[in-house]
Amino acid sequence: MNNFLQQLAKDLEGDLYFDKTMRVLYATDASAYREMPLAVAIPRNVDDIKKLISFAHKHKTSLIPRTAGTSLAGQVVGNGIVVDVSKTFTQILELNAAEKWVRVQPGVIRDELNMFLKPHGLYFGPETSTANRAMIGGMVGNNSCGSNSVVYRSTREHLLEVKALLSDGSEAVFSSMNIDDFHRKCEGTTLEANIYKTVRRLLSDYNNQVEIRKEFPKASIERRNTGYAVDVMLEMAPFTAGGPEFNFCSLIAGSEGTLAFLTEIKLNVVPLPPKETGLLCVHFNSIDESLRANLIALEYGPSASELIDHYILECTKDNIEQSKNRFFVQGDPGAILVVEFSRSTREEIIEIAKKVEAQMRAAGLGYHFPLLFGADTKKIWTLRKAGLGLLSNLPGDEKAVPVIEDTAVDVNDLPAYIRDFNEILKKHDLYSVHYAHAGSGEIHLRPIINLKTEEGNKLFRVIAEEIATLVKKYSGSLSGEHGDGRLRGEFIPQMVGEKNYQLLKQIKYTWDPENIFNPNKIVDTPSMNSFLRYTPGQKTPTFKTVFRYHNQDVLQHAEQCNGSGDCRKTHMSGGTMCPSFMATRNEKDTTRARANILREFLTRSDKVNRFDHKEIYEVMDLCLSCKGCKSECPSNVDVAKLKAEFLQQYYDANGVPFRSKLIANFTSSAKLGAIAPALYNFAVKNAVIGKLIKKFSGFAPDRSMPTMYKTTLQSWYKKNVKPAQGNRRVYLFNDEFTNYNDTEIGIKAILLLQKLGYEVVIPEHIESGRTWLSKGLLRKAKEIVNKNIALLHPLISDETPLIGIEPSAILTFRDEYIDLATDEQLEAARKLSRNVFTFEEFIAREIEKGAIRKEQFTTEKRVIQLHGHCQQKALSSTTHSVKMMTLPANYSVETIPSGCCGMAGSFGFEKEHYDLSMKIGELVLFPTVRKQPADVIIAAAGTSCRHQVKDGTGVHALHPVEIMYNALA
């Protein structure tokens, strides 16, 4: 087969991969399933897809359409060729604002479509929790809904027309048509004609009509995705008099790529929602209370009614990003119902909220009714949407598994259904997470099961069987929006009856006689507890790691990634994670891919050192160690930590590269350069010598090199700073970058603090260890960490904090120091971490106390554009920088919506990474800096960030310390 694949790769204009690495990365999605594909294709155009269809026919294989790969039922897992259109089929082709429709390719991201539509006053309604990376093709395939489905219903209701390739490679357009056109379509011998003839025959049969209406889920359930939507088509003309015009789009929506390959999609769009939105976040003592109250909320026309249970609320406490979004939570509620009202004015919403609260209180439901507006609403929706990822935070092997997470019933049946559901779980000594779409009768329910055990694997199936029976009792749908895939496919005969199931099979094999489009989904699916990520009873060795993994091991930390794909959002959606993917749009460069590749080899390697695989090295290579995933990944997967651990273990087997040693030993090299800084600076700036140095070191020829200051900060401090008894004392961490390169910033920091009334002491310590950490040399970093803990922890307290200038250095005390401290020093490390601050955090804290006042600064007007350092954003916040720099009366600060600058320590210096580094800078940061007027100050706390801005734009950015020093009155 490899020879045939090699020929196919030559024939395609796009790319074809059949190496093990890429196959591993596409073997999973966001479900519990794993199956190695034959190959991965990235088609460039429609002709490529036609060639793939022809190849599949000839070689008896299959094609699995894929966009963002966030399916929860295994829809994009299979042993054929995965066809990923997320990188190349991304165009918005046409908008007709007057007729309110838009035509797009399947790889257009839902949120980015709405960014495009907004200036036209238009909006595509269905909103999945993955909307910042979910693509329209996937939304059509799954018939996605979202939190606002009580208003906008599902994707099916907005799908007007599709252009598709049929299984014989022919092109077809499916859209609304009158009865005459429908019958004309049935004429002829083409595959398309046969498709129309078959559906006419099947749905004209009276017995079939009776059976469909009897067995399919209640029509009152808006979210129903059980099998193919023949129940919807049956209500159309010519099968139902007076019904809407026939349109195969209703069948294609929810068909999971099993019938045709979509190349263009025409969608209905609607006017933008009312400008004013308020969230009534009602607190309850129990799930049951919240579901009964939900029926009251629905009487008042909400645009959403979403449930968050106490398990998810608990998970938010330990997530850096989501803990900030808990501000509205009072006590420890059993559940919170987030009820959204959209109206023309805030006053209307306030009045409605009062009525809802009064009626709920009269019914004895709810104890706290905060009503939130403006920016706060986004925080709450972010918390709610993080639910799926947060559930992966559970340490150990027990996880909240997707097995019966998508059931939907009539909203009036929901309280009783959930009571029965929990009785079933109680019988098995299980408990479940409850969250999501209360307003439309669908709660995402995830029991906690260990799928690595034989018992857990069997329980996975038993629960599915028993809940399927319960759903049928309520005439509900086993899938509301996540689809059948291979998770629920085998239960479709039970849900719609055997006769209807055979009808669905006839439809599948009429469209796709040779079963080349995404086989074994919806119909003829394998057993739902086969092809799982985890083999029951699997054994893995005990991993001896350098880092500490709290309540888990390194493999379990990688397994926290559930594939939800938050790392696939682009720079247009904001945030830091994941800079390399934002620039390349390659799945291989996602945070998810790095966790997947590590999980694969730590689970399935036959080597003694399971880290010793070149495939892991290749996928980890473009990780910038920005720490964005540590805070933004709702599953808390810290890939920078995993990469560093991997590198140490990989180097144990393969040796440490010269350049890595050189970068790690930065402090020693800088110490030598500081003996004759002028000579060092001449050498690195000289065109000939500098070029040779870069070539010898493996650095990019176009990258400028950092220079030495004329003195070190340590030397300046000893000469110029005398003890000042009685003043408020602070300890300044003299990191290696400030000491040798950014000395002037360090001097200004000391002078600024002294002017503000503080005694500044540089305590005895050694380098931070950041350079060793960045290159994965963890054993040396551990020595440094524990030496610094021993030196500093006796001095540092709440009254005498340790503050730092370079974020990447000072924030190691909060992060890696705790993970590398010896058991004996762990408590000291934790205590130390609580009293370590970035310079901006410290000043902001003192401002809060009233210890620093605006009268101490100028009244001159200045505008500042702030770029936040990645680790600052992950482990702290840029709000402290803003608070500090807006203290002067007429200083205003705008935060640049940039992620990583692209430099990331040594990453942007390395010759093979330079181009990507600059490409990342060009996403947001460089264009924003270039368009600023000359008098605008660019602020950046990171030494790498300032270097990148200078190389990329020619602009000299200032550390916030410099800005505040210059602003002194």
PDB file of N, CA and C in Angstrom, residues 698-765:
ATOM      1  N   GLY A 698      24.571  28.145  15.988  1.00  0.00           N
ATOM      2  CA  GLY A 698      23.294  27.662  15.474  1.00  0.00           C
ATOM      3  C   GLY A 698      22.191  28.689  15.582  1.00  0.00           C
ATOM      4  N   PHE A 699      22.562  29.980  15.588  1.00  0.00           N
ATOM      5  CA  PHE A 699      21.585  31.057  15.671  1.00  0.00           C
ATOM      6  C   PHE A 699      21.283  31.618  14.280  1.00  0.00           C
ATOM      7  N   ALA A 700      20.117  32.211  14.139  1.00  0.00           N
ATOM      8  CA  ALA A 700      19.679  32.741  12.846  1.00  0.00           C
ATOM      9  C   ALA A 700      20.543  33.943  12.442  1.00  0.00           C
ATOM     10  N   PRO A 701      21.004  33.979  11.198  1.00  0.00           N
ATOM     11  CA  PRO A 701      21.864  35.090  10.768  1.00  0.00           C
ATOM     12  C   PRO A 701      21.159  36.456  10.804  1.00  0.00           C
ATOM     13  N   ASP A 702      19.840  36.469  10.638  1.00  0.00           N
ATOM     14  CA  ASP A 702      19.118  37.745  10.626  1.00  0.00           C
ATOM     15  C   ASP A 702      18.710  38.228  12.016  1.00  0.00           C
ATOM     16  N   ARG A 703      18.980  37.444  13.033  1.00  0.00           N
ATOM     17  CA  ARG A 703      18.604  37.825  14.395  1.00  0.00           C
ATOM     18  C   ARG A 703      19.723  38.640  15.044  1.00  0.00           C
ATOM     19  N   SER A 704      19.381  39.775  15.631  1.00  0.00           N
ATOM     20  CA  SER A 704      20.384  40.544  16.364  1.00  0.00           C
ATOM     21  C   SER A 704      20.680  39.850  17.686  1.00  0.00           C
ATOM     22  N   MET A 705      21.878  40.072  18.197  1.00  0.00           N
ATOM     23  CA  MET A 705      22.295  39.417  19.441  1.00  0.00           C
ATOM     24  C   MET A 705      22.183  40.393  20.615  1.00  0.00           C
ATOM     25  N   PRO A 706      21.826  39.895  21.796  1.00  0.00           N
ATOM     26  CA  PRO A 706      21.767  40.777  22.965  1.00  0.00           C
ATOM     27  C   PRO A 706      23.160  41.269  23.348  1.00  0.00           C
ATOM     28  N   THR A 707      23.209  42.450  23.870  1.00  0.00           N
ATOM     29  CA  THR A 707      24.496  43.041  24.241  1.00  0.00           C
ATOM     30  C   THR A 707      24.613  43.169  25.755  1.00  0.00           C
ATOM     31  N   MET A 708      25.858  43.383  26.211  1.00  0.00           N
ATOM     32  CA  MET A 708      26.146  43.542  27.636  1.00  0.00           C
ATOM     33  C   MET A 708      26.095  45.022  28.023  1.00  0.00           C
ATOM     34  N   TYR A 709      25.609  45.293  29.208  1.00  0.00           N
ATOM     35  CA  TYR A 709      25.673  46.665  29.745  1.00  0.00           C
ATOM     36  C   TYR A 709      27.104  46.898  30.254  1.00  0.00           C
ATOM     37  N   LYS A 710      27.439  48.148  30.426  1.00  0.00           N
ATOM     38  CA  LYS A 710      28.821  48.499  30.791  1.00  0.00           C
ATOM     39  C   LYS A 710      29.213  48.003  32.183  1.00  0.00           C
ATOM     40  N   THR A 711      28.212  47.740  33.025  1.00  0.00           N
ATOM     41  CA  THR A 711      28.473  47.154  34.337  1.00  0.00           C
ATOM     42  C   THR A 711      27.350  46.192  34.667  1.00  0.00           C
ATOM     43  N   THR A 712      27.570  45.367  35.647  1.00  0.00           N
ATOM     44  CA  THR A 712      26.479  44.490  36.086  1.00  0.00           C
ATOM     45  C   THR A 712      25.654  45.218  37.142  1.00  0.00           C
ATOM     46  N   LEU A 713      24.418  44.778  37.305  1.00  0.00           N
ATOM     47  CA  LEU A 713      23.569  45.389  38.331  1.00  0.00           C
ATOM     48  C   LEU A 713      24.141  45.121  39.716  1.00  0.00           C
ATOM     49  N   GLN A 714      24.732  43.945  39.901  1.00  0.00           N
ATOM     50  CA  GLN A 714      25.313  43.600  41.199  1.00  0.00           C
ATOM     51  C   GLN A 714      26.435  44.579  41.552  1.00  0.00           C
ATOM     52  N   SER A 715      27.282  44.890  40.578  1.00  0.00           N
ATOM     53  CA  SER A 715      28.383  45.831  40.827  1.00  0.00           C
ATOM     54  C   SER A 715      27.846  47.223  41.116  1.00  0.00           C
ATOM     55  N   TRP A 716      26.900  47.659  40.324  1.00  0.00           N
ATOM     56  CA  TRP A 716      26.309  48.999  40.540  1.00  0.00           C
ATOM     57  C   TRP A 716      25.674  49.084  41.923  1.00  0.00           C
ATOM     58  N   TYR A 717      24.983  48.022  42.318  1.00  0.00           N
ATOM     59  CA  TYR A 717      24.290  48.003  43.603  1.00  0.00           C
ATOM     60  C   TYR A 717      25.287  48.144  44.752  1.00  0.00           C
ATOM     61  N   LYS A 718      26.383  47.393  44.670  1.00  0.00           N
ATOM     62  CA  LYS A 718      27.377  47.435  45.748  1.00  0.00           C
ATOM     63  C   LYS A 718      28.003  48.814  45.884  1.00  0.00           C
ATOM     64  N   LYS A 719      28.156  49.490  44.761  1.00  0.00           N
ATOM     65  CA  LYS A 719      28.782  50.807  44.789  1.00  0.00           C
ATOM     66  C   LYS A 719      27.822  51.922  45.195  1.00  0.00           C
ATOM     67  N   ASN A 720      26.552  51.768  44.857  1.00  0.00           N
ATOM     68  CA  ASN A 720      25.633  52.906  44.961  1.00  0.00           C
ATOM     69  C   ASN A 720      24.524  52.791  46.004  1.00  0.00           C
ATOM     70  N   VAL A 721      24.246  51.607  46.497  1.00  0.00           N
ATOM     71  CA  VAL A 721      23.115  51.442  47.413  1.00  0.00           C
ATOM     72  C   VAL A 721      23.621  51.144  48.819  1.00  0.00           C
ATOM     73  N   LYS A 722      23.214  51.988  49.744  1.00  0.00           N
ATOM     74  CA  LYS A 722      23.589  51.819  51.146  1.00  0.00           C
ATOM     75  C   LYS A 722      22.354  51.400  51.944  1.00  0.00           C
ATOM     76  N   PRO A 723      22.544  50.611  53.004  1.00  0.00           N
ATOM     77  CA  PRO A 723      21.398  50.209  53.839  1.00  0.00           C
ATOM     78  C   PRO A 723      20.636  51.428  54.348  1.00  0.00           C
ATOM     79  N   ALA A 724      19.339  51.353  54.336  1.00  0.00           N
ATOM     80  CA  ALA A 724      18.495  52.480  54.779  1.00  0.00           C
ATOM     81  C   ALA A 724      17.552  51.969  55.856  1.00  0.00           C
ATOM     82  N   GLN A 725      17.972  52.112  57.083  1.00  0.00           N
ATOM     83  CA  GLN A 725      17.185  51.589  58.194  1.00  0.00           C
ATOM     84  C   GLN A 725      15.849  52.320  58.314  1.00  0.00           C
ATOM     85  N   GLY A 726      14.825  51.551  58.704  1.00  0.00           N
ATOM     86  CA  GLY A 726      13.524  52.165  58.983  1.00  0.00           C
ATOM     87  C   GLY A 726      12.589  52.195  57.809  1.00  0.00           C
ATOM     88  N   ASN A 727      13.112  52.120  56.577  1.00  0.00           N
ATOM     89  CA  ASN A 727      12.241  52.123  55.409  1.00  0.00           C
ATOM     90  C   ASN A 727      11.576  50.761  55.236  1.00  0.00           C
ATOM     91  N   ARG A 728      10.526  50.731  54.441  1.00  0.00           N
ATOM     92  CA  ARG A 728       9.881  49.462  54.112  1.00  0.00           C
ATOM     93  C   ARG A 728      10.824  48.658  53.228  1.00  0.00           C
ATOM     94  N   ARG A 729      11.170  47.473  53.671  1.00  0.00           N
ATOM     95  CA  ARG A 729      12.186  46.684  52.964  1.00  0.00           C
ATOM     96  C   ARG A 729      11.557  45.767  51.929  1.00  0.00           C
ATOM     97  N   VAL A 730      12.167  45.708  50.752  1.00  0.00           N
ATOM     98  CA  VAL A 730      11.824  44.720  49.743  1.00  0.00           C
ATOM     99  C   VAL A 730      13.115  44.081  49.256  1.00  0.00           C
ATOM    100  N   TYR A 731      13.016  42.809  48.916  1.00  0.00           N
ATOM    101  CA  TYR A 731      14.158  42.099  48.346  1.00  0.00           C
ATOM    102  C   TYR A 731      13.970  42.029  46.839  1.00  0.00           C
ATOM    103  N   LEU A 732      15.018  42.386  46.110  1.00  0.00           N
ATOM    104  CA  LEU A 732      14.970  42.368  44.646  1.00  0.00           C
ATOM    105  C   LEU A 732      15.744  41.167  44.133  1.00  0.00           C
ATOM    106  N   PHE A 733      15.066  40.325  43.358  1.00  0.00           N
ATOM    107  CA  PHE A 733      15.728  39.183  42.738  1.00  0.00           C
ATOM    108  C   PHE A 733      16.473  39.682  41.508  1.00  0.00           C
ATOM    109  N   ASN A 734      17.784  39.587  41.574  1.00  0.00           N
ATOM    110  CA  ASN A 734      18.638  40.090  40.493  1.00  0.00           C
ATOM    111  C   ASN A 734      18.853  38.971  39.480  1.00  0.00           C
ATOM    112  N   ASP A 735      17.865  38.814  38.600  1.00  0.00           N
ATOM    113  CA  ASP A 735      17.949  37.715  37.635  1.00  0.00           C
ATOM    114  C   ASP A 735      19.093  37.925  36.659  1.00  0.00           C
ATOM    115  N   GLU A 736      19.487  36.857  35.995  1.00  0.00           N
ATOM    116  CA  GLU A 736      20.658  36.870  35.123  1.00  0.00           C
ATOM    117  C   GLU A 736      20.512  37.806  33.926  1.00  0.00           C
ATOM    118  N   PHE A 737      19.300  38.032  33.453  1.00  0.00           N
ATOM    119  CA  PHE A 737      19.095  38.901  32.290  1.00  0.00           C
ATOM    120  C   PHE A 737      19.206  40.368  32.693  1.00  0.00           C
ATOM    121  N   THR A 738      18.636  40.688  33.838  1.00  0.00           N
ATOM    122  CA  THR A 738      18.732  42.068  34.342  1.00  0.00           C
ATOM    123  C   THR A 738      20.155  42.374  34.780  1.00  0.00           C
ATOM    124  N   ASN A 739      20.818  41.414  35.366  1.00  0.00           N
ATOM    125  CA  ASN A 739      22.159  41.634  35.883  1.00  0.00           C
ATOM    126  C   ASN A 739      23.155  41.957  34.777  1.00  0.00           C
ATOM    127  N   TYR A 740      23.053  41.272  33.643  1.00  0.00           N
ATOM    128  CA  TYR A 740      24.070  41.424  32.601  1.00  0.00           C
ATOM    129  C   TYR A 740      23.614  42.247  31.395  1.00  0.00           C
ATOM    130  N   ASN A 741      22.368  42.109  30.980  1.00  0.00           N
ATOM    131  CA  ASN A 741      21.914  42.756  29.738  1.00  0.00           C
ATOM    132  C   ASN A 741      21.063  43.990  29.982  1.00  0.00           C
ATOM    133  N   ASP A 742      20.076  43.852  30.856  1.00  0.00           N
ATOM    134  CA  ASP A 742      19.108  44.934  31.087  1.00  0.00           C
ATOM    135  C   ASP A 742      19.398  45.671  32.387  1.00  0.00           C
ATOM    136  N   THR A 743      20.670  45.892  32.635  1.00  0.00           N
ATOM    137  CA  THR A 743      21.108  46.498  33.888  1.00  0.00           C
ATOM    138  C   THR A 743      20.465  47.856  34.129  1.00  0.00           C
ATOM    139  N   GLU A 744      20.309  48.619  33.072  1.00  0.00           N
ATOM    140  CA  GLU A 744      19.739  49.962  33.224  1.00  0.00           C
ATOM    141  C   GLU A 744      18.311  49.888  33.767  1.00  0.00           C
ATOM    142  N   ILE A 745      17.584  48.873  33.361  1.00  0.00           N
ATOM    143  CA  ILE A 745      16.226  48.699  33.885  1.00  0.00           C
ATOM    144  C   ILE A 745      16.291  48.373  35.371  1.00  0.00           C
ATOM    145  N   GLY A 746      17.255  47.524  35.745  1.00  0.00           N
ATOM    146  CA  GLY A 746      17.427  47.182  37.156  1.00  0.00           C
ATOM    147  C   GLY A 746      17.782  48.393  37.991  1.00  0.00           C
ATOM    148  N   ILE A 747      18.652  49.235  37.467  1.00  0.00           N
ATOM    149  CA  ILE A 747      19.034  50.455  38.187  1.00  0.00           C
ATOM    150  C   ILE A 747      17.810  51.351  38.385  1.00  0.00           C
ATOM    151  N   LYS A 748      17.032  51.527  37.332  1.00  0.00           N
ATOM    152  CA  LYS A 748      15.835  52.367  37.432  1.00  0.00           C
ATOM    153  C   LYS A 748      14.808  51.772  38.389  1.00  0.00           C
ATOM    154  N   ALA A 749      14.740  50.463  38.438  1.00  0.00           N
ATOM    155  CA  ALA A 749      13.819  49.815  39.380  1.00  0.00           C
ATOM    156  C   ALA A 749      14.206  50.140  40.816  1.00  0.00           C
ATOM    157  N   ILE A 750      15.513  50.063  41.098  1.00  0.00           N
ATOM    158  CA  ILE A 750      15.983  50.362  42.461  1.00  0.00           C
ATOM    159  C   ILE A 750      15.745  51.827  42.799  1.00  0.00           C
ATOM    160  N   LEU A 751      16.097  52.712  41.866  1.00  0.00           N
ATOM    161  CA  LEU A 751      15.912  54.147  42.115  1.00  0.00           C
ATOM    162  C   LEU A 751      14.433  54.496  42.279  1.00  0.00           C
ATOM    163  N   LEU A 752      13.586  53.877  41.498  1.00  0.00           N
ATOM    164  CA  LEU A 752      12.150  54.126  41.596  1.00  0.00           C
ATOM    165  C   LEU A 752      11.631  53.684  42.963  1.00  0.00           C
ATOM    166  N   LEU A 753      12.014  52.498  43.385  1.00  0.00           N
ATOM    167  CA  LEU A 753      11.558  51.994  44.677  1.00  0.00           C
ATOM    168  C   LEU A 753      12.069  52.870  45.822  1.00  0.00           C
ATOM    169  N   GLN A 754      13.306  53.306  45.711  1.00  0.00           N
ATOM    170  CA  GLN A 754      13.856  54.178  46.755  1.00  0.00           C
ATOM    171  C   GLN A 754      13.094  55.501  46.811  1.00  0.00           C
ATOM    172  N   LYS A 755      12.806  56.048  45.663  1.00  0.00           N
ATOM    173  CA  LYS A 755      12.070  57.317  45.615  1.00  0.00           C
ATOM    174  C   LYS A 755      10.665  57.158  46.226  1.00  0.00           C
ATOM    175  N   LEU A 756      10.114  55.975  46.088  1.00  0.00           N
ATOM    176  CA  LEU A 756       8.788  55.707  46.638  1.00  0.00           C
ATOM    177  C   LEU A 756       8.819  55.305  48.102  1.00  0.00           C
ATOM    178  N   GLY A 757      10.037  55.268  48.686  1.00  0.00           N
ATOM    179  CA  GLY A 757      10.141  55.051  50.127  1.00  0.00           C
ATOM    180  C   GLY A 757      10.476  53.644  50.567  1.00  0.00           C
ATOM    181  N   TYR A 758      11.106  52.857  49.691  1.00  0.00           N
ATOM    182  CA  TYR A 758      11.422  51.479  50.036  1.00  0.00           C
ATOM    183  C   TYR A 758      12.928  51.281  50.142  1.00  0.00           C
ATOM    184  N   GLU A 759      13.322  50.432  51.083  1.00  0.00           N
ATOM    185  CA  GLU A 759      14.704  49.988  51.144  1.00  0.00           C
ATOM    186  C   GLU A 759      14.831  48.769  50.238  1.00  0.00           C
ATOM    187  N   VAL A 760      15.740  48.799  49.282  1.00  0.00           N
ATOM    188  CA  VAL A 760      15.902  47.716  48.319  1.00  0.00           C
ATOM    189  C   VAL A 760      17.150  46.916  48.666  1.00  0.00           C
ATOM    190  N   VAL A 761      16.972  45.623  48.885  1.00  0.00           N
ATOM    191  CA  VAL A 761      18.083  44.735  49.206  1.00  0.00           C
ATOM    192  C   VAL A 761      18.151  43.634  48.158  1.00  0.00           C
ATOM    193  N   ILE A 762      19.314  43.464  47.566  1.00  0.00           N
ATOM    194  CA  ILE A 762      19.540  42.309  46.703  1.00  0.00           C
ATOM    195  C   ILE A 762      20.136  41.221  47.581  1.00  0.00           C
ATOM    196  N   PRO A 763      19.356  40.174  47.874  1.00  0.00           N
ATOM    197  CA  PRO A 763      19.850  39.132  48.779  1.00  0.00           C
ATOM    198  C   PRO A 763      20.825  38.195  48.058  1.00  0.00           C
ATOM    199  N   GLU A 764      21.485  37.376  48.837  1.00  0.00           N
ATOM    200  CA  GLU A 764      22.362  36.374  48.233  1.00  0.00           C
ATOM    201  C   GLU A 764      21.500  35.331  47.526  1.00  0.00           C
ATOM    202  N   HIS A 765      21.752  35.113  46.254  1.00  0.00           N
ATOM    203  CA  HIS A 765      21.085  34.058  45.489  1.00  0.00           C
ATOM    204  C   HIS A 765      21.901  33.780  44.239  1.00  0.00           C
TER     205      HIS A 765
END
